Amino acid sequence: MFSMIRTHALQVVFLALTAALLLASSQISRPEGWPLAGLYGYWIVRILIEAGLFLAFAELIGRLPVLRTRRMICFALAAVVSLFPFVLSITAMDLILGLPELDGSIGMLPVEGLASADQTGNTQIGSFFREVFFLSDNHLALCLLLTAPEIFRTSNVFRPAMPMPGTAEAFVSGDNSPPADTPAPRPGSAEPKAEHDWALGYQRHLDRPLQGDLLRIEAQEHYVRLVTRSENRMLLYRFNDIVAELAPALGMQVHRSHWVAFNAVERLAREDSRLWLLLQDGSRIPVSRKYADEAKHRFAPQPEPTKKAVS
């Protein structure tokens, strides 16, 4: 569900590897007989396991409908929930490598050898929770570090500036105000009123501005697919909302799941009693009956006027 794993994959891997290298370089001593490369390899594997568990739980929790749009809450829950499997996996790895971090009571009877099995079990459980407490600050700090790209993306920090209203760039990207070089309306004509602030719509949720002119939009469950001349991007947004935000002069909705830009349409075609729009990028967009008349009026080739024969 989250775009973080897909969009910020390189940043997340870079942050995890950086944390692993810092932890390895700051360790004063290393296990006896371990080469330096082995120490660095141990920390890289350990941090990647920790990061993988956190991101996996974030993805699963983010699929819950009630938390679909509450990303920070999802990350906080994922950091807490992933702590326990992280401790179990790291403890198992340390035991396999001969580096148990749990205290010596694990799997051992007291020196007198008179303790009962129940006492030993209680000692094991207590040692595990002490290990959870010991590793919790390290784990939560790493989770916060991995969440940094998403925090910066959703905040005003480092957010790309929106196009200035009245410019051609803002008009193409969805601003309802006409470009600066648009001719003034004729005297007596009604000037269209801007009912929305187009610059404050779906563009706020983009990681970066769209590259190239917007050609079409396709609804896919809770997402919309934005297709430009240069890229294809998914965005968590309602299709009806983004269609309402786009300037009417840019394009039109032709289907319950499709919006097309006027300048992207190559021609209108009919196939098996259905209407299709053929776009410049090779896409075939269906036209539903609800929008068929408007699509024919705008995209169907107009017949040339017949010339009367001069007698």
PDB file of C-alpha atoms in Angstrom, residues 6-226:
ATOM      1  CA  ARG A   6       8.710   1.455  -3.915  1.00  0.00           C
ATOM      2  CA  THR A   7       9.472   5.143  -4.248  1.00  0.00           C
ATOM      3  CA  HIS A   8      12.168   5.434  -1.583  1.00  0.00           C
ATOM      4  CA  ALA A   9      13.740   1.974  -1.930  1.00  0.00           C
ATOM      5  CA  LEU A  10      17.236   3.297  -2.646  1.00  0.00           C
ATOM      6  CA  GLN A  11      17.062   5.802   0.207  1.00  0.00           C
ATOM      7  CA  VAL A  12      15.911   3.128   2.665  1.00  0.00           C
ATOM      8  CA  VAL A  13      18.663   0.691   1.655  1.00  0.00           C
ATOM      9  CA  PHE A  14      21.253   3.466   1.828  1.00  0.00           C
ATOM     10  CA  LEU A  15      20.125   4.501   5.317  1.00  0.00           C
ATOM     11  CA  ALA A  16      20.129   0.897   6.557  1.00  0.00           C
ATOM     12  CA  LEU A  17      23.610   0.200   5.203  1.00  0.00           C
ATOM     13  CA  THR A  18      24.900   3.470   6.623  1.00  0.00           C
ATOM     14  CA  ALA A  19      23.543   2.579  10.063  1.00  0.00           C
ATOM     15  CA  ALA A  20      25.161  -0.873   9.846  1.00  0.00           C
ATOM     16  CA  LEU A  21      28.556   0.552   8.902  1.00  0.00           C
ATOM     17  CA  LEU A  22      28.396   3.132  11.682  1.00  0.00           C
ATOM     18  CA  LEU A  23      27.554   0.498  14.284  1.00  0.00           C
ATOM     19  CA  ALA A  24      30.324  -1.802  13.049  1.00  0.00           C
ATOM     20  CA  SER A  25      32.935   0.954  13.022  1.00  0.00           C
ATOM     21  CA  SER A  26      31.967   2.123  16.504  1.00  0.00           C
ATOM     22  CA  GLN A  27      32.300  -1.315  18.109  1.00  0.00           C
ATOM     23  CA  ILE A  28      35.408  -1.209  20.261  1.00  0.00           C
ATOM     24  CA  SER A  29      36.158  -4.919  20.322  1.00  0.00           C
ATOM     25  CA  ARG A  30      35.168  -7.801  18.100  1.00  0.00           C
ATOM     26  CA  PRO A  31      34.663 -11.470  18.882  1.00  0.00           C
ATOM     27  CA  GLU A  32      37.818 -13.512  19.184  1.00  0.00           C
ATOM     28  CA  GLY A  33      38.950 -14.922  15.848  1.00  0.00           C
ATOM     29  CA  TRP A  34      36.655 -12.700  13.795  1.00  0.00           C
ATOM     30  CA  PRO A  35      38.177 -10.752  10.896  1.00  0.00           C
ATOM     31  CA  LEU A  36      37.208  -7.138  10.395  1.00  0.00           C
ATOM     32  CA  ALA A  37      35.176  -8.053   7.307  1.00  0.00           C
ATOM     33  CA  GLY A  38      33.222 -10.565   9.365  1.00  0.00           C
ATOM     34  CA  LEU A  39      32.289  -7.883  11.884  1.00  0.00           C
ATOM     35  CA  TYR A  40      31.033  -5.560   9.157  1.00  0.00           C
ATOM     36  CA  GLY A  41      29.158  -8.416   7.489  1.00  0.00           C
ATOM     37  CA  TYR A  42      27.483  -9.318  10.782  1.00  0.00           C
ATOM     38  CA  TRP A  43      26.157  -5.790  11.302  1.00  0.00           C
ATOM     39  CA  ILE A  44      25.018  -5.437   7.692  1.00  0.00           C
ATOM     40  CA  VAL A  45      23.010  -8.666   7.887  1.00  0.00           C
ATOM     41  CA  ARG A  46      21.617  -7.728  11.291  1.00  0.00           C
ATOM     42  CA  ILE A  47      20.461  -4.250  10.253  1.00  0.00           C
ATOM     43  CA  LEU A  48      18.990  -5.499   6.961  1.00  0.00           C
ATOM     44  CA  ILE A  49      16.954  -8.102   8.895  1.00  0.00           C
ATOM     45  CA  GLU A  50      15.763  -5.389  11.251  1.00  0.00           C
ATOM     46  CA  ALA A  51      14.886  -3.016   8.417  1.00  0.00           C
ATOM     47  CA  GLY A  52      13.143  -5.746   6.431  1.00  0.00           C
ATOM     48  CA  LEU A  53      10.931  -6.711   9.376  1.00  0.00           C
ATOM     49  CA  PHE A  54       9.984  -3.091  10.033  1.00  0.00           C
ATOM     50  CA  LEU A  55       9.082  -2.363   6.391  1.00  0.00           C
ATOM     51  CA  ALA A  56       7.171  -5.642   6.038  1.00  0.00           C
ATOM     52  CA  PHE A  57       5.030  -4.891   9.078  1.00  0.00           C
ATOM     53  CA  ALA A  58       4.523  -1.312   7.874  1.00  0.00           C
ATOM     54  CA  GLU A  59       3.256  -2.641   4.548  1.00  0.00           C
ATOM     55  CA  LEU A  60       0.890  -5.120   6.245  1.00  0.00           C
ATOM     56  CA  ILE A  61      -0.485  -2.630   8.768  1.00  0.00           C
ATOM     57  CA  GLY A  62      -0.893  -0.028   6.034  1.00  0.00           C
ATOM     58  CA  ARG A  63      -3.305  -2.333   4.194  1.00  0.00           C
ATOM     59  CA  LEU A  64      -5.875  -2.000   6.992  1.00  0.00           C
ATOM     60  CA  PRO A  65      -8.688   0.282   5.726  1.00  0.00           C
ATOM     61  CA  VAL A  66      -8.799   2.342   8.935  1.00  0.00           C
ATOM     62  CA  LEU A  67      -5.058   3.075   8.712  1.00  0.00           C
ATOM     63  CA  ARG A  68      -4.698   3.409   4.963  1.00  0.00           C
ATOM     64  CA  THR A  69      -4.110   7.162   5.077  1.00  0.00           C
ATOM     65  CA  ARG A  70      -2.561   7.415   8.570  1.00  0.00           C
ATOM     66  CA  ARG A  71       1.003   6.660   7.628  1.00  0.00           C
ATOM     67  CA  MET A  72       2.767   7.901  10.731  1.00  0.00           C
ATOM     68  CA  ILE A  73       0.519   5.777  12.953  1.00  0.00           C
ATOM     69  CA  CYS A  74       1.269   2.769  10.745  1.00  0.00           C
ATOM     70  CA  PHE A  75       5.004   3.333  11.050  1.00  0.00           C
ATOM     71  CA  ALA A  76       4.765   3.697  14.834  1.00  0.00           C
ATOM     72  CA  LEU A  77       2.777   0.466  15.155  1.00  0.00           C
ATOM     73  CA  ALA A  78       5.153  -1.335  12.809  1.00  0.00           C
ATOM     74  CA  ALA A  79       8.146  -0.242  14.893  1.00  0.00           C
ATOM     75  CA  VAL A  80       6.579  -1.687  18.057  1.00  0.00           C
ATOM     76  CA  VAL A  81       5.226  -4.886  16.513  1.00  0.00           C
ATOM     77  CA  SER A  82       8.438  -5.707  14.615  1.00  0.00           C
ATOM     78  CA  LEU A  83      10.550  -5.403  17.782  1.00  0.00           C
ATOM     79  CA  PHE A  84       9.660  -8.874  19.051  1.00  0.00           C
ATOM     80  CA  PRO A  85      10.375 -10.882  15.861  1.00  0.00           C
ATOM     81  CA  PHE A  86      13.554  -8.822  15.482  1.00  0.00           C
ATOM     82  CA  VAL A  87      14.758  -9.810  18.954  1.00  0.00           C
ATOM     83  CA  LEU A  88      13.901 -13.465  18.305  1.00  0.00           C
ATOM     84  CA  SER A  89      15.699 -13.561  14.958  1.00  0.00           C
ATOM     85  CA  ILE A  90      18.799 -11.719  16.182  1.00  0.00           C
ATOM     86  CA  THR A  91      19.004 -13.845  19.334  1.00  0.00           C
ATOM     87  CA  ALA A  92      18.786 -16.993  17.202  1.00  0.00           C
ATOM     88  CA  MET A  93      21.492 -15.696  14.879  1.00  0.00           C
ATOM     89  CA  ASP A  94      23.757 -14.799  17.816  1.00  0.00           C
ATOM     90  CA  LEU A  95      23.289 -18.232  19.352  1.00  0.00           C
ATOM     91  CA  ILE A  96      24.159 -19.911  16.047  1.00  0.00           C
ATOM     92  CA  LEU A  97      27.279 -17.773  15.742  1.00  0.00           C
ATOM     93  CA  GLY A  98      28.233 -18.443  19.349  1.00  0.00           C
ATOM     94  CA  LEU A  99      27.507 -14.879  20.438  1.00  0.00           C
ATOM     95  CA  PRO A 100      24.527 -15.164  22.792  1.00  0.00           C
ATOM     96  CA  GLU A 101      23.412 -11.796  24.064  1.00  0.00           C
ATOM     97  CA  LEU A 102      21.064 -13.259  26.599  1.00  0.00           C
ATOM     98  CA  ASP A 103      22.541 -13.768  30.021  1.00  0.00           C
ATOM     99  CA  GLY A 104      24.079 -17.037  31.100  1.00  0.00           C
ATOM    100  CA  SER A 105      20.891 -18.309  32.681  1.00  0.00           C
ATOM    101  CA  ILE A 106      19.463 -19.315  29.314  1.00  0.00           C
ATOM    102  CA  GLY A 107      19.437 -23.051  29.080  1.00  0.00           C
ATOM    103  CA  MET A 108      21.456 -23.389  32.304  1.00  0.00           C
ATOM    104  CA  LEU A 109      20.614 -24.426  35.791  1.00  0.00           C
ATOM    105  CA  PRO A 110      21.963 -22.491  38.729  1.00  0.00           C
ATOM    106  CA  VAL A 111      25.314 -23.520  40.052  1.00  0.00           C
ATOM    107  CA  GLU A 112      23.802 -25.508  42.883  1.00  0.00           C
ATOM    108  CA  GLY A 113      21.784 -27.509  40.352  1.00  0.00           C
ATOM    109  CA  LEU A 114      18.803 -27.507  42.715  1.00  0.00           C
ATOM    110  CA  ALA A 115      16.512 -25.075  40.901  1.00  0.00           C
ATOM    111  CA  SER A 116      13.323 -26.415  39.467  1.00  0.00           C
ATOM    112  CA  ALA A 117      12.386 -26.362  35.788  1.00  0.00           C
ATOM    113  CA  ASP A 118       9.772 -23.692  36.494  1.00  0.00           C
ATOM    114  CA  GLN A 119      12.431 -21.420  37.922  1.00  0.00           C
ATOM    115  CA  THR A 120      14.597 -21.989  34.843  1.00  0.00           C
ATOM    116  CA  GLY A 121      11.666 -21.191  32.562  1.00  0.00           C
ATOM    117  CA  ASN A 122      10.949 -17.996  34.428  1.00  0.00           C
ATOM    118  CA  THR A 123      14.611 -17.065  34.101  1.00  0.00           C
ATOM    119  CA  GLN A 124      14.504 -17.624  30.361  1.00  0.00           C
ATOM    120  CA  ILE A 125      11.400 -15.475  29.944  1.00  0.00           C
ATOM    121  CA  GLY A 126      12.899 -12.745  32.082  1.00  0.00           C
ATOM    122  CA  SER A 127      16.115 -12.823  30.076  1.00  0.00           C
ATOM    123  CA  PHE A 128      14.172 -12.513  26.835  1.00  0.00           C
ATOM    124  CA  PHE A 129      12.268  -9.438  27.999  1.00  0.00           C
ATOM    125  CA  ARG A 130      15.495  -7.904  29.264  1.00  0.00           C
ATOM    126  CA  GLU A 131      16.900  -8.440  25.775  1.00  0.00           C
ATOM    127  CA  VAL A 132      13.802  -6.792  24.264  1.00  0.00           C
ATOM    128  CA  PHE A 133      14.321  -3.787  26.535  1.00  0.00           C
ATOM    129  CA  PHE A 134      18.045  -3.695  25.755  1.00  0.00           C
ATOM    130  CA  LEU A 135      17.482  -3.659  21.975  1.00  0.00           C
ATOM    131  CA  SER A 136      14.379  -1.450  21.927  1.00  0.00           C
ATOM    132  CA  ASP A 137      16.213   1.880  21.723  1.00  0.00           C
ATOM    133  CA  ASN A 138      18.415   0.636  18.877  1.00  0.00           C
ATOM    134  CA  HIS A 139      15.403  -0.709  17.008  1.00  0.00           C
ATOM    135  CA  LEU A 140      13.222   2.374  17.444  1.00  0.00           C
ATOM    136  CA  ALA A 141      16.069   4.656  16.386  1.00  0.00           C
ATOM    137  CA  LEU A 142      16.584   2.671  13.183  1.00  0.00           C
ATOM    138  CA  CYS A 143      12.842   2.700  12.440  1.00  0.00           C
ATOM    139  CA  LEU A 144      12.791   6.472  12.860  1.00  0.00           C
ATOM    140  CA  LEU A 145      15.770   6.775  10.530  1.00  0.00           C
ATOM    141  CA  LEU A 146      14.093   4.628   7.874  1.00  0.00           C
ATOM    142  CA  THR A 147      10.913   6.687   8.158  1.00  0.00           C
ATOM    143  CA  ALA A 148      12.786   9.941   7.487  1.00  0.00           C
ATOM    144  CA  PRO A 149      12.109   9.963   3.691  1.00  0.00           C
ATOM    145  CA  GLU A 150       8.374   9.663   4.321  1.00  0.00           C
ATOM    146  CA  ILE A 151       8.442  12.343   7.026  1.00  0.00           C
ATOM    147  CA  PHE A 152      10.168  14.777   4.688  1.00  0.00           C
ATOM    148  CA  ARG A 153       7.798  13.870   1.857  1.00  0.00           C
ATOM    149  CA  THR A 154       4.624  14.563   3.853  1.00  0.00           C
ATOM    150  CA  SER A 155       5.908  17.716   5.537  1.00  0.00           C
ATOM    151  CA  ASN A 156       6.594  21.114   4.070  1.00  0.00           C
ATOM    152  CA  VAL A 157      10.337  20.549   4.338  1.00  0.00           C
ATOM    153  CA  PHE A 158      12.057  20.107   0.968  1.00  0.00           C
ATOM    154  CA  ARG A 159       8.697  20.044  -0.827  1.00  0.00           C
ATOM    155  CA  PRO A 160       8.999  21.130  -4.471  1.00  0.00           C
ATOM    156  CA  ALA A 161       7.508  24.517  -5.138  1.00  0.00           C
ATOM    157  CA  MET A 162       4.235  24.510  -7.050  1.00  0.00           C
ATOM    158  CA  PRO A 163       4.046  26.324 -10.396  1.00  0.00           C
ATOM    159  CA  MET A 164       3.118  29.959 -10.147  1.00  0.00           C
ATOM    160  CA  PRO A 165      -0.526  30.622 -11.070  1.00  0.00           C
ATOM    161  CA  GLY A 166      -0.970  32.219 -14.451  1.00  0.00           C
ATOM    162  CA  THR A 167       1.986  30.484 -16.081  1.00  0.00           C
ATOM    163  CA  ALA A 168       1.839  27.927 -18.885  1.00  0.00           C
ATOM    164  CA  GLU A 169       3.465  25.312 -16.623  1.00  0.00           C
ATOM    165  CA  ALA A 170       0.759  25.723 -13.988  1.00  0.00           C
ATOM    166  CA  PHE A 171      -1.953  25.515 -16.635  1.00  0.00           C
ATOM    167  CA  VAL A 172      -0.591  22.223 -18.029  1.00  0.00           C
ATOM    168  CA  SER A 173      -0.136  20.718 -14.564  1.00  0.00           C
ATOM    169  CA  GLY A 174      -3.742  21.347 -13.589  1.00  0.00           C
ATOM    170  CA  ASP A 175      -4.003  24.997 -12.513  1.00  0.00           C
ATOM    171  CA  ASN A 176      -7.342  26.374 -13.640  1.00  0.00           C
ATOM    172  CA  SER A 177      -6.015  29.876 -14.234  1.00  0.00           C
ATOM    173  CA  PRO A 178      -5.104  30.453 -17.900  1.00  0.00           C
ATOM    174  CA  PRO A 179      -1.523  31.044 -19.049  1.00  0.00           C
ATOM    175  CA  ALA A 180      -0.169  34.552 -18.959  1.00  0.00           C
ATOM    176  CA  ASP A 181      -0.235  34.859 -22.752  1.00  0.00           C
ATOM    177  CA  THR A 182      -3.911  33.866 -23.049  1.00  0.00           C
ATOM    178  CA  PRO A 183      -5.867  36.586 -24.870  1.00  0.00           C
ATOM    179  CA  ALA A 184      -8.166  38.662 -22.724  1.00  0.00           C
ATOM    180  CA  PRO A 185     -11.878  37.826 -22.986  1.00  0.00           C
ATOM    181  CA  ARG A 186     -13.934  39.840 -25.410  1.00  0.00           C
ATOM    182  CA  PRO A 187     -15.893  42.759 -23.975  1.00  0.00           C
ATOM    183  CA  GLY A 188     -19.242  41.678 -22.715  1.00  0.00           C
ATOM    184  CA  SER A 189     -18.288  38.023 -22.399  1.00  0.00           C
ATOM    185  CA  ALA A 190     -18.593  36.368 -19.009  1.00  0.00           C
ATOM    186  CA  GLU A 191     -15.251  35.583 -17.482  1.00  0.00           C
ATOM    187  CA  PRO A 192     -15.136  32.017 -16.104  1.00  0.00           C
ATOM    188  CA  LYS A 193     -14.938  31.817 -12.343  1.00  0.00           C
ATOM    189  CA  ALA A 194     -12.396  29.585 -10.684  1.00  0.00           C
ATOM    190  CA  GLU A 195     -14.400  27.413  -8.329  1.00  0.00           C
ATOM    191  CA  HIS A 196     -11.335  25.582  -7.006  1.00  0.00           C
ATOM    192  CA  ASP A 197      -7.739  26.254  -6.246  1.00  0.00           C
ATOM    193  CA  TRP A 198      -6.228  23.752  -8.649  1.00  0.00           C
ATOM    194  CA  ALA A 199      -2.699  24.228  -7.312  1.00  0.00           C
ATOM    195  CA  LEU A 200      -3.745  22.805  -3.944  1.00  0.00           C
ATOM    196  CA  GLY A 201      -5.147  19.513  -5.214  1.00  0.00           C
ATOM    197  CA  TYR A 202      -3.494  16.229  -6.039  1.00  0.00           C
ATOM    198  CA  GLN A 203      -0.124  17.902  -6.618  1.00  0.00           C
ATOM    199  CA  ARG A 204       0.379  18.169  -2.851  1.00  0.00           C
ATOM    200  CA  HIS A 205       0.571  14.375  -2.677  1.00  0.00           C
ATOM    201  CA  LEU A 206       3.214  13.945  -5.382  1.00  0.00           C
ATOM    202  CA  ASP A 207       6.775  13.110  -4.376  1.00  0.00           C
ATOM    203  CA  ARG A 208       7.993  15.353  -7.175  1.00  0.00           C
ATOM    204  CA  PRO A 209       6.332  17.294 -10.005  1.00  0.00           C
ATOM    205  CA  LEU A 210       5.158  15.303 -12.983  1.00  0.00           C
ATOM    206  CA  GLN A 211       7.584  15.171 -15.896  1.00  0.00           C
ATOM    207  CA  GLY A 212       5.944  15.975 -19.220  1.00  0.00           C
ATOM    208  CA  ASP A 213       2.406  16.851 -20.210  1.00  0.00           C
ATOM    209  CA  LEU A 214      -0.387  14.874 -18.576  1.00  0.00           C
ATOM    210  CA  LEU A 215      -1.946  12.535 -21.161  1.00  0.00           C
ATOM    211  CA  ARG A 216      -4.435  10.440 -19.269  1.00  0.00           C
ATOM    212  CA  ILE A 217      -5.565   9.261 -15.825  1.00  0.00           C
ATOM    213  CA  GLU A 218      -6.833   5.796 -15.001  1.00  0.00           C
ATOM    214  CA  ALA A 219      -8.605   4.713 -11.805  1.00  0.00           C
ATOM    215  CA  GLN A 220      -7.257   1.547 -10.163  1.00  0.00           C
ATOM    216  CA  GLU A 221      -9.089   0.772  -6.913  1.00  0.00           C
ATOM    217  CA  HIS A 222      -7.891   3.342  -4.364  1.00  0.00           C
ATOM    218  CA  TYR A 223      -5.144   4.613  -6.674  1.00  0.00           C
ATOM    219  CA  VAL A 224      -4.987   6.628  -9.875  1.00  0.00           C
ATOM    220  CA  ARG A 225      -2.434   6.058 -12.610  1.00  0.00           C
ATOM    221  CA  LEU A 226      -1.015   9.314 -13.971  1.00  0.00           C
TER     222      LEU A 226
END
